[in-house]
Short mmCIF file of C-alpha atoms and ligand atoms in Angstrom, two decimals:
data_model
loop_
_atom_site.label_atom_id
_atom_site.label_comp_id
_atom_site.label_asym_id
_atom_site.label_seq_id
_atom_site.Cartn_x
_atom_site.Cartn_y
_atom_site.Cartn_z
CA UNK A 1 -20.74 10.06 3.86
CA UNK A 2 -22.20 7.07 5.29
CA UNK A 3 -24.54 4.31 4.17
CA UNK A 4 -24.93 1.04 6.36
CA UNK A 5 -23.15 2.72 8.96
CA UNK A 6 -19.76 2.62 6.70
CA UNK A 7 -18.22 6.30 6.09
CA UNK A 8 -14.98 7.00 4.24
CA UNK A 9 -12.27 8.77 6.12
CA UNK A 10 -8.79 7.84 4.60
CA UNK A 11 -7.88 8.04 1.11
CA UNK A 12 -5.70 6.29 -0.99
CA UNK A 13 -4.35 7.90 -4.30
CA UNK A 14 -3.39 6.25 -7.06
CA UNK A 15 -1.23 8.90 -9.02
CA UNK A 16 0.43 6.55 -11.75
CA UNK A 17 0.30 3.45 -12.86
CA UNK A 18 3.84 3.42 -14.34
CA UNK A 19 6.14 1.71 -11.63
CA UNK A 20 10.08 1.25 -12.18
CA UNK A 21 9.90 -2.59 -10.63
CA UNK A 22 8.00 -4.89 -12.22
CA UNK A 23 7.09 -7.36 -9.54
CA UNK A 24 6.37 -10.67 -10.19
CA UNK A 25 2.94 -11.29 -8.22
CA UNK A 26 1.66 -7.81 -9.87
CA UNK A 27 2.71 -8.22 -13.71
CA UNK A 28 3.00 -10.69 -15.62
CA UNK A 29 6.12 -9.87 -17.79
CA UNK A 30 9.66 -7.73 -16.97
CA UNK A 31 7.90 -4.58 -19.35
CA UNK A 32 4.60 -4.70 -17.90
CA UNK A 33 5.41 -2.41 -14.89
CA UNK A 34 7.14 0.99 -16.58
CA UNK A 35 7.88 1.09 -20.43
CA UNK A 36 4.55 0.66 -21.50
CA UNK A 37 2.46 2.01 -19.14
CA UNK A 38 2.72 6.21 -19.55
CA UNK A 39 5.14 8.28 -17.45
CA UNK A 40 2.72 11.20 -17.60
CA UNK A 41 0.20 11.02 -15.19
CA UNK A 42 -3.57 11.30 -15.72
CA UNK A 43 -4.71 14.52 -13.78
CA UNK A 44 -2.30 17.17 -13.18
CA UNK A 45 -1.06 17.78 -9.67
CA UNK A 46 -3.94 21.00 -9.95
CA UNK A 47 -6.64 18.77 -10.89
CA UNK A 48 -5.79 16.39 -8.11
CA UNK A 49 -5.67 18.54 -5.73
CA UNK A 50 -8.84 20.14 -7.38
CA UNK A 51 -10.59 16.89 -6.79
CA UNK A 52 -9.08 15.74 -3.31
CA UNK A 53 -10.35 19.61 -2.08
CA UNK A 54 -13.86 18.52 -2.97
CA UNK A 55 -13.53 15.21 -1.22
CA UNK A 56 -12.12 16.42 1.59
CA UNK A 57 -14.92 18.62 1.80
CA UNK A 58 -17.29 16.55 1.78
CA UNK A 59 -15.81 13.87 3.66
CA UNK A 60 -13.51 15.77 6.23
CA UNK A 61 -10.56 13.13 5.62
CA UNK A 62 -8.56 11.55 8.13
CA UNK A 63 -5.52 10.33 5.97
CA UNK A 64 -4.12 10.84 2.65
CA UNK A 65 -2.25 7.83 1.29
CA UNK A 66 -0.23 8.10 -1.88
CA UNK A 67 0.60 5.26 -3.96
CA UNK A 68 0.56 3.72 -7.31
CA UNK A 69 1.99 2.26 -9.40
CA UNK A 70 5.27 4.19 -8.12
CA UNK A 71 4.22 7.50 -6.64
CA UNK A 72 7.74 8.87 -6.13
CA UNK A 73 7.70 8.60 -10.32
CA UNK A 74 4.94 11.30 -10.36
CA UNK A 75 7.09 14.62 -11.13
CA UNK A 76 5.03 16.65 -8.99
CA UNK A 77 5.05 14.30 -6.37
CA UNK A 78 6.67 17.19 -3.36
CA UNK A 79 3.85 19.95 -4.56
CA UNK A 80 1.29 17.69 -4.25
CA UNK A 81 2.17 16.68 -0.51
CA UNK A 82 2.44 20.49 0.58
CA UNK A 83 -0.69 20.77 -1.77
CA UNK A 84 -2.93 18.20 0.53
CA UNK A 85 -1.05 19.79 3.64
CA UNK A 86 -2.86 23.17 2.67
CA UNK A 87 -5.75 21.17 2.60
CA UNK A 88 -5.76 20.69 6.51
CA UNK A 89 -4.65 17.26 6.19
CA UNK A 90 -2.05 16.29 8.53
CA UNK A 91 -1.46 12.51 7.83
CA UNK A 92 -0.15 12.41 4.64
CA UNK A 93 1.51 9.24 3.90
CA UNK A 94 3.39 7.10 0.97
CA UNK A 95 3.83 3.80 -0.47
CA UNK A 96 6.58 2.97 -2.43
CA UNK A 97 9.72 0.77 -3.33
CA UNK A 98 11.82 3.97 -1.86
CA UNK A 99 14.30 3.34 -4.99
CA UNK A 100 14.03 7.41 -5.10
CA UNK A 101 13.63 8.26 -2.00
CA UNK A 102 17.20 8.66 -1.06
CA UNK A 103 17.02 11.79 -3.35
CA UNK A 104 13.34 12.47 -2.62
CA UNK A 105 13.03 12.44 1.30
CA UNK A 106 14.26 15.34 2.43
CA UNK A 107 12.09 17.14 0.56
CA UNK A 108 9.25 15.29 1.20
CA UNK A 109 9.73 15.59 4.66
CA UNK A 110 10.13 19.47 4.41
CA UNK A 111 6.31 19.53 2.58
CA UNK A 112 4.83 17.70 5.13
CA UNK A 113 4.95 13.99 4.89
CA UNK A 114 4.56 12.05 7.79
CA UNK A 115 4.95 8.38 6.99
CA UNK A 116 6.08 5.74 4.76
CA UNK A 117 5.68 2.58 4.08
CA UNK A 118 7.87 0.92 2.05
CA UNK A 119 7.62 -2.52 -0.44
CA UNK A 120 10.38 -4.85 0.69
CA UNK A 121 10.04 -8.09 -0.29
CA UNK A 122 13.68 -9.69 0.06
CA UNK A 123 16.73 -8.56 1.76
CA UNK A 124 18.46 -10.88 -0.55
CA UNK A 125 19.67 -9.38 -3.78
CA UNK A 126 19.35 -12.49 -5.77
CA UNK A 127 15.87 -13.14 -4.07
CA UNK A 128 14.75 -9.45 -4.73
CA UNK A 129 15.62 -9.73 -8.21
CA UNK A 130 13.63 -12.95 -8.76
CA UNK A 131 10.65 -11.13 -7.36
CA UNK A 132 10.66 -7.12 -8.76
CA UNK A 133 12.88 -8.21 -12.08
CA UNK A 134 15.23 -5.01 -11.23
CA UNK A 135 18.69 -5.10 -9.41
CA UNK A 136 17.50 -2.39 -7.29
CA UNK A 137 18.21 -3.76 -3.78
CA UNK A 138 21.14 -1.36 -2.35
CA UNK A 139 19.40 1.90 -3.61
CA UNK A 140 16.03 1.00 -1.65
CA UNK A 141 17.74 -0.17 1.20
CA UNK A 142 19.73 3.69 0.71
CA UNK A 143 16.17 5.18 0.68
CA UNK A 144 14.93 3.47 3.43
CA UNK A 145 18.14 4.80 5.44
CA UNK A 146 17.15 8.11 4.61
CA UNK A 147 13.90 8.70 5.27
CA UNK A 148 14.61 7.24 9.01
CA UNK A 149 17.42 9.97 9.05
CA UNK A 150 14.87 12.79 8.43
CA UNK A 151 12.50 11.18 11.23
CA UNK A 152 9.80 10.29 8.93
CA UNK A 153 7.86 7.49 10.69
CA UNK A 154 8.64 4.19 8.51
CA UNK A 155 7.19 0.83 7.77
CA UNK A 156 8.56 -2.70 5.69
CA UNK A 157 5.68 -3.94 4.12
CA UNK A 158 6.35 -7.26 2.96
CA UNK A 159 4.67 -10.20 -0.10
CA UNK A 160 5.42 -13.53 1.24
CA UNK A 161 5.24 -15.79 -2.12
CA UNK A 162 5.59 -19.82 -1.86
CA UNK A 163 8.71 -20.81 -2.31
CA UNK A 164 10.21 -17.78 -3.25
CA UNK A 165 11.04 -15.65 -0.42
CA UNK A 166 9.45 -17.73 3.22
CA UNK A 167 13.53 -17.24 3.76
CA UNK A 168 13.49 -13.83 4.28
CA UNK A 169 10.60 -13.48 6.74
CA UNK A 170 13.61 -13.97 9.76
CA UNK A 171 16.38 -11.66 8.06
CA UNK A 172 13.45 -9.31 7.76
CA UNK A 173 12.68 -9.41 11.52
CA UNK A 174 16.07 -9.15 12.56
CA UNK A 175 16.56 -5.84 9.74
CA UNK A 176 13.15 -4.39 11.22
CA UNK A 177 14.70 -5.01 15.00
CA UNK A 178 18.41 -3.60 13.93
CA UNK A 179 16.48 0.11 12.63
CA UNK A 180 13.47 0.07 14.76
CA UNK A 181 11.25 -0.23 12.14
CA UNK A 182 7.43 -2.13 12.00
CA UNK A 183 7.74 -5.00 9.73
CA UNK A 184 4.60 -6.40 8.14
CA UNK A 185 4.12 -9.70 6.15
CA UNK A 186 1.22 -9.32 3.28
CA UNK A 187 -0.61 -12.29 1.61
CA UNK A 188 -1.08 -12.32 -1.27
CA UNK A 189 -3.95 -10.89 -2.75
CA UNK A 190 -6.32 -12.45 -5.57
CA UNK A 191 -5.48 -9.55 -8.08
CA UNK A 192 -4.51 -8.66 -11.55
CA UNK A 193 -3.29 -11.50 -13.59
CA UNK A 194 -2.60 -14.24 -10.81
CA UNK A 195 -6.47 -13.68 -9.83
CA UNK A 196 -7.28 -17.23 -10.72
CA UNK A 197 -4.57 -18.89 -9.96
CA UNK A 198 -3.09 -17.47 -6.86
CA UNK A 199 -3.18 -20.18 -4.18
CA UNK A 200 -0.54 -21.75 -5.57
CA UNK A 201 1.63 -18.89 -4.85
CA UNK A 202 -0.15 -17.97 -1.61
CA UNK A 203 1.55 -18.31 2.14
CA UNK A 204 -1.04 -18.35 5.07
CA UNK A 205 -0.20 -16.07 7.60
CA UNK A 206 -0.80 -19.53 10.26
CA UNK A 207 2.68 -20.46 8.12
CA UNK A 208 3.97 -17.34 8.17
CA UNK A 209 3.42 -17.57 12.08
CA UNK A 210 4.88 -20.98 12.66
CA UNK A 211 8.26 -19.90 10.61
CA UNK A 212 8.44 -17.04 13.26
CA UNK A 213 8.15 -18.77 15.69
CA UNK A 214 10.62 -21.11 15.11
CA UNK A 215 12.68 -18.29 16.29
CA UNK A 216 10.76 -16.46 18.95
CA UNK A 217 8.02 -16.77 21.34
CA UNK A 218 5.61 -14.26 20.10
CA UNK A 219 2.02 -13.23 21.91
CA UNK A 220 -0.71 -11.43 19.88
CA UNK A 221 -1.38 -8.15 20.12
CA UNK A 222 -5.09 -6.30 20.12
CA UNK A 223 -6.20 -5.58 16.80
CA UNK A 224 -6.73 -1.52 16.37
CA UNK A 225 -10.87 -0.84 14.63
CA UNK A 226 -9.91 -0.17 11.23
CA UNK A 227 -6.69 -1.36 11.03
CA UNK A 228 -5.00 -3.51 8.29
CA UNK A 229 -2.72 -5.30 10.65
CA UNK A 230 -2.32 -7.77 12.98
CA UNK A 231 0.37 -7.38 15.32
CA UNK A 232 2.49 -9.73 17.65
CA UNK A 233 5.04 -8.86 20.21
CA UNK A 234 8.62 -10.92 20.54
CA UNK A 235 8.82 -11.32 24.10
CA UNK A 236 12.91 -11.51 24.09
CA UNK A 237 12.51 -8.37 22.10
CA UNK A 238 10.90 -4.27 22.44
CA UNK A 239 9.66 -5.39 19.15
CA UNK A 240 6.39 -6.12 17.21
CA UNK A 241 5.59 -7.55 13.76
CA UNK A 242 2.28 -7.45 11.74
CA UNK A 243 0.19 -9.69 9.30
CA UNK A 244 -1.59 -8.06 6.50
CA UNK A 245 -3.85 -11.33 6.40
CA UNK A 246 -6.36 -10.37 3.80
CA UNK A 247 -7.68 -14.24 3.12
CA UNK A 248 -7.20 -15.49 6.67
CA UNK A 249 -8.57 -12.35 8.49
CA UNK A 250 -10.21 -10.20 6.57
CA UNK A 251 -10.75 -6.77 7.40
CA UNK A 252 -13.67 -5.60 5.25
CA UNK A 253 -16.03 -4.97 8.38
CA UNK A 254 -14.92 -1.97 9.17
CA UNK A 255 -12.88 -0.65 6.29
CA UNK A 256 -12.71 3.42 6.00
CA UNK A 257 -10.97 3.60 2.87
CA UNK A 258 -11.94 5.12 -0.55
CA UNK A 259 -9.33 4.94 -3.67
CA UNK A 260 -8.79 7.52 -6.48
CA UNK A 261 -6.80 6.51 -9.43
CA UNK A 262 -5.05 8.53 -11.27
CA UNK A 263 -7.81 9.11 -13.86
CA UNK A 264 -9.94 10.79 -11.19
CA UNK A 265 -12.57 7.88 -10.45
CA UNK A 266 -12.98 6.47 -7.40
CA UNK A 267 -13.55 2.95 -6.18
CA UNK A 268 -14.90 2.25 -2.90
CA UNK A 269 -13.29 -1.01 -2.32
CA UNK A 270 -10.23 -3.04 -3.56
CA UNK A 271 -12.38 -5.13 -5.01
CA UNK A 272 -14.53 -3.02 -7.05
CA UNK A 273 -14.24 -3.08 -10.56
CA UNK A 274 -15.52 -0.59 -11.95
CA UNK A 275 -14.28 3.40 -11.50
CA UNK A 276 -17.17 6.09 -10.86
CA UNK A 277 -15.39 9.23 -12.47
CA UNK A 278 -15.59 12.29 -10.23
CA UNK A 279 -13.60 14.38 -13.11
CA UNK A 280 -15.84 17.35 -13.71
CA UNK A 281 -18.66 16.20 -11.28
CA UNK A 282 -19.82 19.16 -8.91
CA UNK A 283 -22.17 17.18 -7.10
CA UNK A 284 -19.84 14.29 -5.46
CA UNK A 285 -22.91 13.37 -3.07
CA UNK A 286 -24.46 10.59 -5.11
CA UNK A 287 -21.09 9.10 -6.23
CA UNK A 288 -20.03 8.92 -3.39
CA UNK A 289 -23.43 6.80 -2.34
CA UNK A 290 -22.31 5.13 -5.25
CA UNK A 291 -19.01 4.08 -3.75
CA UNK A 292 -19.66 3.43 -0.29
CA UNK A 293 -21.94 0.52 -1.77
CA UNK A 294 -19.26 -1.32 -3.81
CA UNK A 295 -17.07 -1.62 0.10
CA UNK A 296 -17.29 -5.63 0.98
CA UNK A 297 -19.03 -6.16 4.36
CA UNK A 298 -17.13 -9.39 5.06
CA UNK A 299 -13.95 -10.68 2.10
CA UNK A 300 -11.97 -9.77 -0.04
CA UNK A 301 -13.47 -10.86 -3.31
CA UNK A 302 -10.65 -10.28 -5.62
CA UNK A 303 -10.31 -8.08 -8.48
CA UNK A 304 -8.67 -8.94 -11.80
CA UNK A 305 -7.44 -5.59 -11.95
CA UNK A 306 -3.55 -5.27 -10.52
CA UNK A 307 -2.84 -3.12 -7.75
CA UNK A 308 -0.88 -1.02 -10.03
CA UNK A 309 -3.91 0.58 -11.63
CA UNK A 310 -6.45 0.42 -8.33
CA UNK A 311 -3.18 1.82 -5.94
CA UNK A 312 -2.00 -1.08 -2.80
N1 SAM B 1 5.22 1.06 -6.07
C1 SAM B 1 4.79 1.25 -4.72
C2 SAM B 1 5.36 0.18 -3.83
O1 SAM B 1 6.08 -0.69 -4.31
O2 SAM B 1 5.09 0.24 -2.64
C3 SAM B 1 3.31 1.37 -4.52
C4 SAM B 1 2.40 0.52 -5.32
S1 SAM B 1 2.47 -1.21 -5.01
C5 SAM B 1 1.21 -1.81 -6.08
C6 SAM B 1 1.77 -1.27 -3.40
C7 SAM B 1 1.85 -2.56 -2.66
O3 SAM B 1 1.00 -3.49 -3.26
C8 SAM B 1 3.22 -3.18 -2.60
O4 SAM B 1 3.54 -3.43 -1.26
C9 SAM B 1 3.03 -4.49 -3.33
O5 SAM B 1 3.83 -5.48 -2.81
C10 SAM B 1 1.57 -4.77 -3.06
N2 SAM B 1 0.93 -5.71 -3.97
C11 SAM B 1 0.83 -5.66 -5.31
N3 SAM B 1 0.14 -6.72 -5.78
C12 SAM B 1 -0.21 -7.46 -4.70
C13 SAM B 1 -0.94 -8.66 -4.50
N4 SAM B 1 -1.46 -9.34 -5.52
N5 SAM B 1 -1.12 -9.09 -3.24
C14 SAM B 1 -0.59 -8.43 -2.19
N6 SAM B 1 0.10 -7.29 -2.32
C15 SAM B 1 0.30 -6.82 -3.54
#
């Protein structure tokens, strides 16, 4: 599918918009986040699937990324991996807080999953409090322990928020360094209920840089077409760090990525506010048309929608 010489080729599902953290940059009070949004998902795991099938078809996907609100909350959460798997899909991966994935990975692994990245904004438990509103800290940091053990591929994704957690962006390093894992700082994104007001909480990734390299020389790396990330290399160090820079370099250009929620409608850009439902639809041709017009061409817009409902 391709209009203006854009196509889609990963996917990003959005299969709840409960989450058991309650961050502070994605909703605005402690309850927001699980109680009141529903633990039951949408579409059942055979409707996703149902739907994914006929975009798969028509788009011959790349990448399956799961997300959410919390993903690992969705009960069928292993099926549905083995499920796109079947589907002749090989890159399946996962975003989450990994607060269940100590329990979770091994299975997850067994169905087929071949990467994670995780939400770690703190390695601080008082500072990781402040920011998800849950004392949560050791069980990630369990999760993220595991999933390394069963070899599934693993990255730190990262929220650097103004004078809230610029201190962890070293200890962060250093943790990515000690397990060999990609660490990667996000800005902060004009979404859901900080949409208008963001900048005050917003760290550059030019100040994200300089804090680095206070402690390392660093050199740039090339940026991969498509990619999210900019990377850097620590000479002293076999290591590299990215930059999610969404503001300061965005990556809208060349953008591959369509989102389903867990509704079944489709958006074919973060910024997009409005869903086009798929549920039902046997002709996904001109919806998909549909979609691939909504992608930017050059920034981020914002979207007052929170990521929990359009899937990070
Ligand atoms: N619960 C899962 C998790 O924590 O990874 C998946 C969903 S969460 C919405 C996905 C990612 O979106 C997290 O890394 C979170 O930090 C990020 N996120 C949420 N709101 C954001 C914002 N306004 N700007 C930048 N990142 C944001």
């Amino acid at each position: 599918m391709s209009t203006d010489n854009r196509s889609f080729k990963k996917l990003r599902i959005s299969l709840t918009d409960t989450c058991n953290m309650a961050c502070t940059y994605c909703v605005p009070d402690g309850d927001a986040g699980g109680i009141r949004a529903q633990l039951k998902p949408r579409l059942e795991v055979s409707e996703m699937i149902d739907l994914l099938a006929k975009l798969h078809k028509e788009l011959g996907l790349k990448k399956v990324r799961i997300t959410g609100g919390e993903p690992l909350l969705f009960p069928g959460i292993v099926k549905l991996v083995a499920e796109i798997k079947h589907l002749g899909i090989d890159d399946i991966a996962i975003t989450t807080n990994a607060f269940y994935l100590s329990n979770l990975a091994p299975r997850l692994k067994e169905a087929g999953l071949k990467s994670i990245n995780v939400s770690l904004d703190a390695l601080d438990t008082e500072v990781f409090k402040a920011i998800t509103r849950k004392d949560m800290l050791q069980q990630c940091l369990l999760g993220i322990d595991e999933a390394i053990k069963q070899g599934i591929k693993l990255k730190i994704n990262s929220v650097i928020i103004k004078g809230v957690n610029e201190n962890q962006i070293l200890p962060l390093i250093a943790f990515g360094i000690q397990k060999q894992v990609k660490v990667r700082f996000l800005e902060l994104m004009k979404m859901g209920y900080l949409h208008n007001n963001y900048l005050q909480h917003f760290v550059s990734q030019n100040e994200i840089i300089e804090i680095i390299k206070g402690a390392y020389v660093i050199e740039k790396q090339l940026r991969v077409p498509s990619a999210t990330a900019n990377y850097w290399k620590l000479e002293e160090e076999d290591y590299a760090f990215g930059i999610i820079a969404n503001e300061s370099e965005p990556f809208c250009k060349d953008c591959d990525r369509l989102r389903l929620d867990s509704y079944g409608k489709i958006y074919g850009c973060i910024s997009a506010t409005k869903g086009i439902d798929i549920k039902g639809k046997h002709d996904l041709k001109p919806l998909l048309t549909e979609a691939i017009q909504q992608k930017q061409r050059f920034k981020f817009i914002g979207n007052q929608m929170s990521m929990q409902f359009i899937g990070g």
